Amino acid sequence: MTPNEFLQAAITTPSPSGYEEPIQRLIRQYLDPHTQEVSIDVHGNLTATVGDQAGPRLMLAGHCDQIGMLISHIDDDGFLYAQTIGGWDPQQLVGQSMTIWTAGGPVAAVISRKPIHLLSSSEREQVVKLEELWLDMGATSADEAKAGVRVGDPVTLDLKYRPLLGDRVSGPGMDNKTGMWTVMEAIRRCAVELKQHPLACQLHSVATVQEEIGLRGAKTAAARIDPHVAIAVDVTHASDCPTIDKNRQGNIRLGGGPVIYRGPNINAKVAARLIELAEANGIDYQLAAIGRAAPNDSNALQISGAGVATGLVAIPNRYMHSAVETISLSDIEQIAKLLTLFAQNLTSDCDFIPG
């Protein structure tokens, strides 16, 4: 499986928070031929390991879970109702093709609401509410629906990988299967290049789980690995499209390269080292600032145990938490390169103590 085939397979593999087993099987299949060890913990985090056990422990974290839904009720007519997993804008769900992931396999469904022709004037002026939406799998009764679907089955948007012009690609789950791809591609490259570039650190690349519902996997994985240094990779809002305020979000462009964050959640020396490596190796990068604890795995990593020197690298992403999330392939390629260089240059002499 090539790196690009792995990315495409990841985007089309379901992984709602708490239901990440299918994508973890895919990651293990991809990495088993290359790394010293691939393991899955009781929480579901997948960790691939390579390098010197006597060196500093470096943890690269990219969450593999995506937002989704969860079947919560089947009515007498066979229509399905669902809770959300993660942060949804209900407007994004109206009229979407969906897939219910059951024990017997995927079941096609559509999600919609009352047609516009039947909405009252006041209803037309209101934002749709989640409870006004339902899933239709084509069943004619509750018994027919329950023969294939159970309460607690996860649901995703129709998972597609769609190339656009140039190196742009679109689909649901770019948040954060692209980040997961970068940390797994980095460890694959480190493993393949081990003879030419021996690692002086022990590298742990982790596909963390349940980030979308509270950074849960990063907390447990960091407690187990006890890293000295950690870098989280996640998506960030691209501001190079209409209606996004660059004064608030910064000038973040698809194709502009890795977004390296600075701020109180970030170890200043880790950020400086990432910038130094990018500049020394011809990697275009973008800077971003965050003045609070980040809403991603870097938050949990920084305060794990007695504290971890933490960095945050992000992938510009348009239309986050929608069916048409859009990224640039060159950005994730450059991030994989940067992470590989960081691992290959990390030694026991590196000092990340502030000051």
Coordinates of C-alpha atoms in Angstrom, one line a residue:
M1 CA 0.0 0.0 0.0
T2 CA 1.5 3.4 -1.0
P3 CA 1.2 6.4 1.2
N4 CA -1.4 7.9 -1.1
E5 CA -3.4 4.7 -1.1
F6 CA -3.3 4.7 2.7
L7 CA -4.6 8.2 2.9
Q8 CA -7.5 7.4 0.5
A9 CA -8.3 4.2 2.4
A10 CA -8.3 6.1 5.7
I11 CA -10.7 8.8 4.4
T12 CA -13.2 6.1 3.3
T13 CA -12.9 4.0 6.5
P14 CA -15.3 4.9 9.3
S15 CA -14.0 6.1 12.7
P16 CA -16.6 7.9 14.7
S17 CA -15.3 8.6 18.2
G18 CA -15.5 5.4 20.3
Y19 CA -15.8 3.3 17.1
E20 CA -12.3 3.6 15.7
E21 CA -11.6 -0.2 15.3
P22 CA -11.9 -0.3 11.5
I23 CA -9.3 2.5 11.0
Q24 CA -7.0 1.1 13.6
R25 CA -7.0 -2.2 11.7
L26 CA -6.1 -0.3 8.5
I27 CA -3.2 1.6 10.2
R28 CA -1.8 -1.6 11.7
Q29 CA -1.9 -3.2 8.3
Y30 CA 0.0 -0.3 6.8
L31 CA 2.7 -0.1 9.5
D32 CA 3.3 -3.7 10.6
P33 CA 5.9 -4.3 7.9
H34 CA 8.0 -1.3 8.9
T35 CA 8.0 -0.6 12.7
Q36 CA 9.4 -2.5 15.6
E37 CA 6.1 -2.7 17.4
V38 CA 2.4 -1.8 16.8
S39 CA 0.1 -2.1 19.7
I40 CA -3.5 -1.0 20.6
D41 CA -4.3 -0.2 24.2
V42 CA -7.5 -0.8 26.2
H43 CA -8.8 2.7 25.2
G44 CA -8.2 2.0 21.5
N45 CA -5.2 4.2 20.9
L46 CA -2.8 2.6 18.3
T47 CA 0.9 3.2 19.0
A48 CA 3.7 2.4 16.6
T49 CA 7.2 2.5 18.0
V50 CA 10.7 2.6 16.6
G51 CA 14.1 3.9 17.8
D52 CA 16.5 3.8 20.8
Q53 CA 14.9 2.8 24.1
A54 CA 17.7 4.6 25.9
G55 CA 16.9 7.9 24.2
P56 CA 14.3 10.6 25.0
R57 CA 10.7 9.5 24.3
L58 CA 9.0 11.5 21.5
M59 CA 5.3 11.1 21.0
L60 CA 3.6 12.2 17.8
A61 CA -0.2 12.4 18.1
G62 CA -2.8 12.6 15.4
H63 CA -6.3 11.7 16.3
C64 CA -8.0 9.2 14.0
D65 CA -11.6 9.7 15.2
Q66 CA -14.1 11.7 13.2
I67 CA -17.5 13.3 14.1
G68 CA -20.5 11.1 13.5
M69 CA -23.9 10.2 14.9
L70 CA -25.3 7.4 17.0
I71 CA -28.7 5.7 16.5
S72 CA -30.7 6.4 19.6
H73 CA -34.3 5.5 18.5
I74 CA -36.2 3.6 15.9
D75 CA -39.9 4.7 15.6
D76 CA -42.9 2.6 14.6
D77 CA -42.6 3.4 11.0
G78 CA -38.9 2.5 10.7
F79 CA -37.5 6.0 10.8
L80 CA -34.3 6.5 12.8
Y81 CA -33.3 9.2 15.1
A82 CA -29.7 9.8 16.2
Q83 CA -27.5 11.7 18.7
T84 CA -24.4 13.5 17.5
I85 CA -20.9 12.4 18.2
G86 CA -18.8 15.5 18.3
G87 CA -19.6 19.1 17.2
W88 CA -22.1 19.3 14.4
D89 CA -23.8 22.2 12.7
P90 CA -27.2 20.6 11.9
Q91 CA -27.4 22.7 8.7
Q92 CA -24.6 20.5 7.4
L93 CA -26.7 17.4 7.8
V94 CA -29.8 18.3 5.8
G95 CA -30.1 16.3 2.7
Q96 CA -27.0 14.3 3.2
S97 CA -26.3 10.7 2.2
M98 CA -25.4 8.7 5.3
T99 CA -24.0 5.3 6.2
I100 CA -25.0 3.3 9.3
W101 CA -22.2 1.0 10.3
T102 CA -23.9 -2.2 11.7
A103 CA -22.7 -5.6 12.8
G104 CA -23.9 -6.9 9.5
G105 CA -22.2 -4.3 7.4
P106 CA -22.9 -0.8 6.1
V107 CA -26.5 0.3 5.6
A108 CA -27.3 3.2 3.3
A109 CA -29.6 6.0 4.6
V110 CA -30.5 9.6 4.0
I111 CA -31.0 12.4 6.5
S112 CA -33.5 15.2 5.9
R113 CA -36.3 17.3 7.2
K114 CA -39.8 18.5 6.2
P115 CA -39.6 19.9 2.5
I116 CA -39.5 23.6 2.1
H117 CA -42.9 23.6 0.4
L118 CA -44.5 22.4 3.7
L119 CA -42.7 24.7 6.1
S120 CA -44.6 27.6 7.6
S121 CA -43.3 31.1 7.1
S122 CA -42.0 31.1 10.7
E123 CA -40.3 27.7 10.2
R124 CA -38.5 28.9 7.1
E125 CA -36.9 31.7 9.2
Q126 CA -35.6 29.4 11.9
V127 CA -32.4 27.4 12.0
V128 CA -33.1 23.7 11.7
K129 CA -32.7 21.8 15.0
L130 CA -31.2 18.3 15.3
E131 CA -34.5 16.9 16.7
E132 CA -36.2 17.9 13.5
L133 CA -34.0 15.6 11.4
W134 CA -34.4 11.9 10.9
L135 CA -32.7 9.1 9.0
D136 CA -34.5 7.1 6.4
M137 CA -33.1 3.7 5.4
G138 CA -36.1 2.8 3.3
A139 CA -37.7 0.6 6.0
T140 CA -41.5 0.3 6.1
S141 CA -41.8 -0.7 9.7
A142 CA -39.9 -0.8 13.0
D143 CA -39.4 -4.5 12.6
E144 CA -37.8 -4.2 9.2
A145 CA -35.5 -1.4 10.5
K146 CA -34.5 -3.4 13.6
A147 CA -33.7 -6.4 11.5
G148 CA -30.6 -4.5 10.3
V149 CA -30.0 -1.6 12.7
R150 CA -29.6 -1.5 16.5
V151 CA -29.6 1.4 18.9
G152 CA -26.0 2.3 19.4
D153 CA -24.9 1.8 15.8
P154 CA -22.6 4.6 14.6
V155 CA -23.4 6.7 11.6
T156 CA -21.2 8.8 9.3
L157 CA -21.6 10.9 6.3
D158 CA -21.1 9.1 3.0
L159 CA -17.3 8.7 3.1
K160 CA -15.8 9.8 -0.2
Y161 CA -12.3 11.0 -1.2
R162 CA -12.8 13.5 -4.0
P163 CA -9.8 15.1 -5.9
L164 CA -10.3 18.7 -6.9
L165 CA -8.0 20.9 -9.0
G166 CA -4.3 20.8 -8.4
D167 CA -3.3 18.9 -5.2
R168 CA -6.5 19.8 -3.4
V169 CA -8.7 17.0 -2.1
S170 CA -12.1 17.0 -0.4
G171 CA -14.1 14.7 1.8
P172 CA -15.4 14.1 5.3
G173 CA -12.9 13.2 8.0
M174 CA -10.0 15.2 6.8
D175 CA -10.2 16.3 10.4
N176 CA -8.1 14.5 11.5
K177 CA -7.3 11.5 9.4
T178 CA -4.8 13.8 7.6
G179 CA -3.1 14.5 10.9
M180 CA -3.1 10.8 11.7
W181 CA -1.5 10.2 8.2
T182 CA 1.3 12.6 8.9
V183 CA 2.4 11.0 12.2
M184 CA 2.2 7.5 10.7
E185 CA 4.0 8.5 7.6
A186 CA 6.7 10.1 9.7
I187 CA 7.4 6.9 11.7
R188 CA 7.3 4.8 8.5
R189 CA 9.9 7.1 7.0
C190 CA 12.0 7.0 10.1
A191 CA 11.9 3.2 10.1
V192 CA 12.7 2.9 6.4
E193 CA 15.6 5.4 6.8
L194 CA 16.9 3.9 10.1
K195 CA 20.3 2.7 8.6
Q196 CA 21.0 6.1 7.0
H197 CA 19.6 8.1 9.9
P198 CA 19.7 6.1 13.2
L199 CA 17.3 7.5 15.8
A200 CA 18.8 8.7 19.1
C201 CA 15.2 8.9 20.5
Q202 CA 12.4 6.4 20.9
L203 CA 9.6 7.5 18.6
H204 CA 6.0 6.7 19.4
S205 CA 3.5 7.7 16.7
V206 CA 0.0 7.4 18.1
A207 CA -3.4 7.4 16.4
T208 CA -5.3 8.8 19.3
V209 CA -9.0 8.1 19.8
Q210 CA -12.0 10.2 21.1
E211 CA -10.4 13.6 20.5
E212 CA -13.7 14.9 19.2
I213 CA -15.4 14.3 22.6
G214 CA -12.8 15.6 24.9
L215 CA -9.2 14.7 24.0
R216 CA -9.7 11.4 25.8
G217 CA -7.3 9.2 23.9
A218 CA -4.4 11.6 24.1
K219 CA -4.7 11.7 27.9
T220 CA -4.5 7.9 28.3
A221 CA -1.8 7.4 25.7
A222 CA 0.4 10.1 27.2
A223 CA 0.0 8.6 30.6
R224 CA 1.2 5.2 29.3
I225 CA 4.1 6.5 27.1
D226 CA 5.3 9.2 29.5
P227 CA 6.9 11.2 26.7
H228 CA 9.6 13.8 27.2
V229 CA 8.6 15.7 24.1
A230 CA 5.3 15.5 22.1
I231 CA 3.9 17.1 19.0
A232 CA 0.2 17.0 18.2
V233 CA -0.9 17.3 14.5
D234 CA -4.5 18.4 13.8
V235 CA -6.3 20.6 11.3
T236 CA -6.9 24.3 11.6
H237 CA -9.2 26.7 9.9
A238 CA -7.9 28.0 6.5
S239 CA -8.7 31.6 6.1
D240 CA -8.2 31.8 2.3
C241 CA -11.8 31.5 1.4
P242 CA -14.8 33.9 1.6
T243 CA -16.2 35.2 5.0
I244 CA -13.3 34.1 7.1
D245 CA -11.8 37.0 9.1
K246 CA -8.0 36.9 8.7
N247 CA -7.7 39.6 11.4
R248 CA -9.0 37.0 13.9
Q249 CA -7.9 33.7 12.3
G250 CA -4.6 34.7 10.8
N251 CA -3.6 34.4 7.2
I252 CA -3.6 30.6 6.8
R253 CA -3.6 29.2 3.3
L254 CA -4.0 25.8 1.7
G255 CA -0.7 24.9 0.1
G256 CA 1.2 27.4 2.4
G257 CA 2.9 24.6 4.3
P258 CA 2.7 23.4 8.0
V259 CA 1.1 25.7 10.4
I260 CA 3.4 26.0 13.5
Y261 CA 1.7 27.3 16.6
R262 CA 3.1 29.6 19.2
G263 CA 1.5 30.5 22.6
P264 CA 1.1 29.3 26.2
N265 CA 0.0 25.8 25.3
I266 CA 3.2 25.4 23.3
N267 CA 6.8 24.8 24.5
A268 CA 8.7 27.8 23.0
K269 CA 11.8 25.7 22.3
V270 CA 9.8 23.0 20.5
A271 CA 8.2 25.6 18.3
A272 CA 11.6 27.2 17.7
R273 CA 13.1 23.8 16.8
L274 CA 10.3 23.2 14.3
I275 CA 10.8 26.6 12.7
E276 CA 14.6 26.0 12.5
L277 CA 14.2 22.6 10.8
A278 CA 11.7 24.0 8.3
E279 CA 14.0 26.9 7.3
A280 CA 17.1 24.7 7.1
N281 CA 15.3 22.1 4.9
G282 CA 13.4 24.3 2.5
I283 CA 10.0 23.7 4.0
D284 CA 7.5 26.5 3.6
Y285 CA 5.7 27.1 6.9
Q286 CA 3.0 29.4 8.4
L287 CA 2.8 30.8 11.9
A288 CA -0.3 30.9 14.0
A289 CA -0.9 32.0 17.6
I290 CA -3.2 30.7 20.3
G291 CA -3.5 32.4 23.6
R292 CA -5.3 29.7 25.5
A293 CA -5.2 25.9 26.0
A294 CA -5.8 24.5 22.5
P295 CA -9.0 22.5 21.8
N296 CA -7.0 19.5 20.5
D297 CA -4.6 16.9 21.7
S298 CA -1.8 19.3 22.4
N299 CA -3.8 20.5 25.4
A300 CA -3.9 17.1 27.1
L301 CA -0.2 16.3 26.1
Q302 CA 1.3 19.5 27.7
I303 CA -0.2 18.8 31.1
S304 CA 0.3 15.0 31.2
G305 CA 2.1 13.7 34.2
A306 CA 4.7 16.2 35.4
G307 CA 4.4 18.1 32.1
V308 CA 5.6 17.5 28.5
A309 CA 7.4 19.8 26.1
T310 CA 4.7 20.1 23.6
G311 CA 4.4 21.4 20.0
L312 CA 1.4 21.9 17.7
V313 CA 1.6 21.6 14.0
A314 CA -1.6 22.1 12.0
I315 CA -3.0 21.3 8.5
P316 CA -5.0 24.1 6.8
N317 CA -8.5 22.9 6.3
R318 CA -11.5 24.6 4.6
Y319 CA -15.1 23.8 5.7
M320 CA -14.3 21.9 8.9
H321 CA -16.8 19.5 10.3
S322 CA -18.7 19.2 7.0
A323 CA -19.0 16.7 4.1
V324 CA -16.6 18.8 2.0
E325 CA -13.5 19.4 4.2
T326 CA -10.7 20.4 1.8
I327 CA -7.0 20.2 2.2
S328 CA -3.8 20.4 0.1
L329 CA -1.8 17.2 -0.3
S330 CA 1.4 19.3 -0.4
D331 CA 0.7 20.5 3.2
I332 CA 0.5 17.0 4.7
E333 CA 3.6 15.9 2.7
Q334 CA 5.6 18.8 4.1
I335 CA 4.4 18.1 7.7
A336 CA 5.4 14.4 7.4
K337 CA 8.8 15.6 6.3
L338 CA 9.1 18.1 9.1
L339 CA 8.1 15.5 11.8
T340 CA 10.6 13.0 10.3
L341 CA 13.4 15.6 10.6
F342 CA 12.4 16.5 14.2
A343 CA 12.6 12.8 15.2
Q344 CA 15.9 12.2 13.4
N345 CA 17.5 15.2 15.1
L346 CA 16.2 14.7 18.6
T347 CA 18.9 13.6 21.1
S348 CA 19.5 13.4 24.8
D349 CA 21.3 16.7 24.5
C350 CA 18.2 18.6 23.4
D351 CA 17.0 21.0 26.1
F352 CA 13.4 22.1 26.2
I353 CA 13.4 23.6 29.6
P354 CA 12.0 27.2 29.3
G355 CA 14.5 30.1 29.7

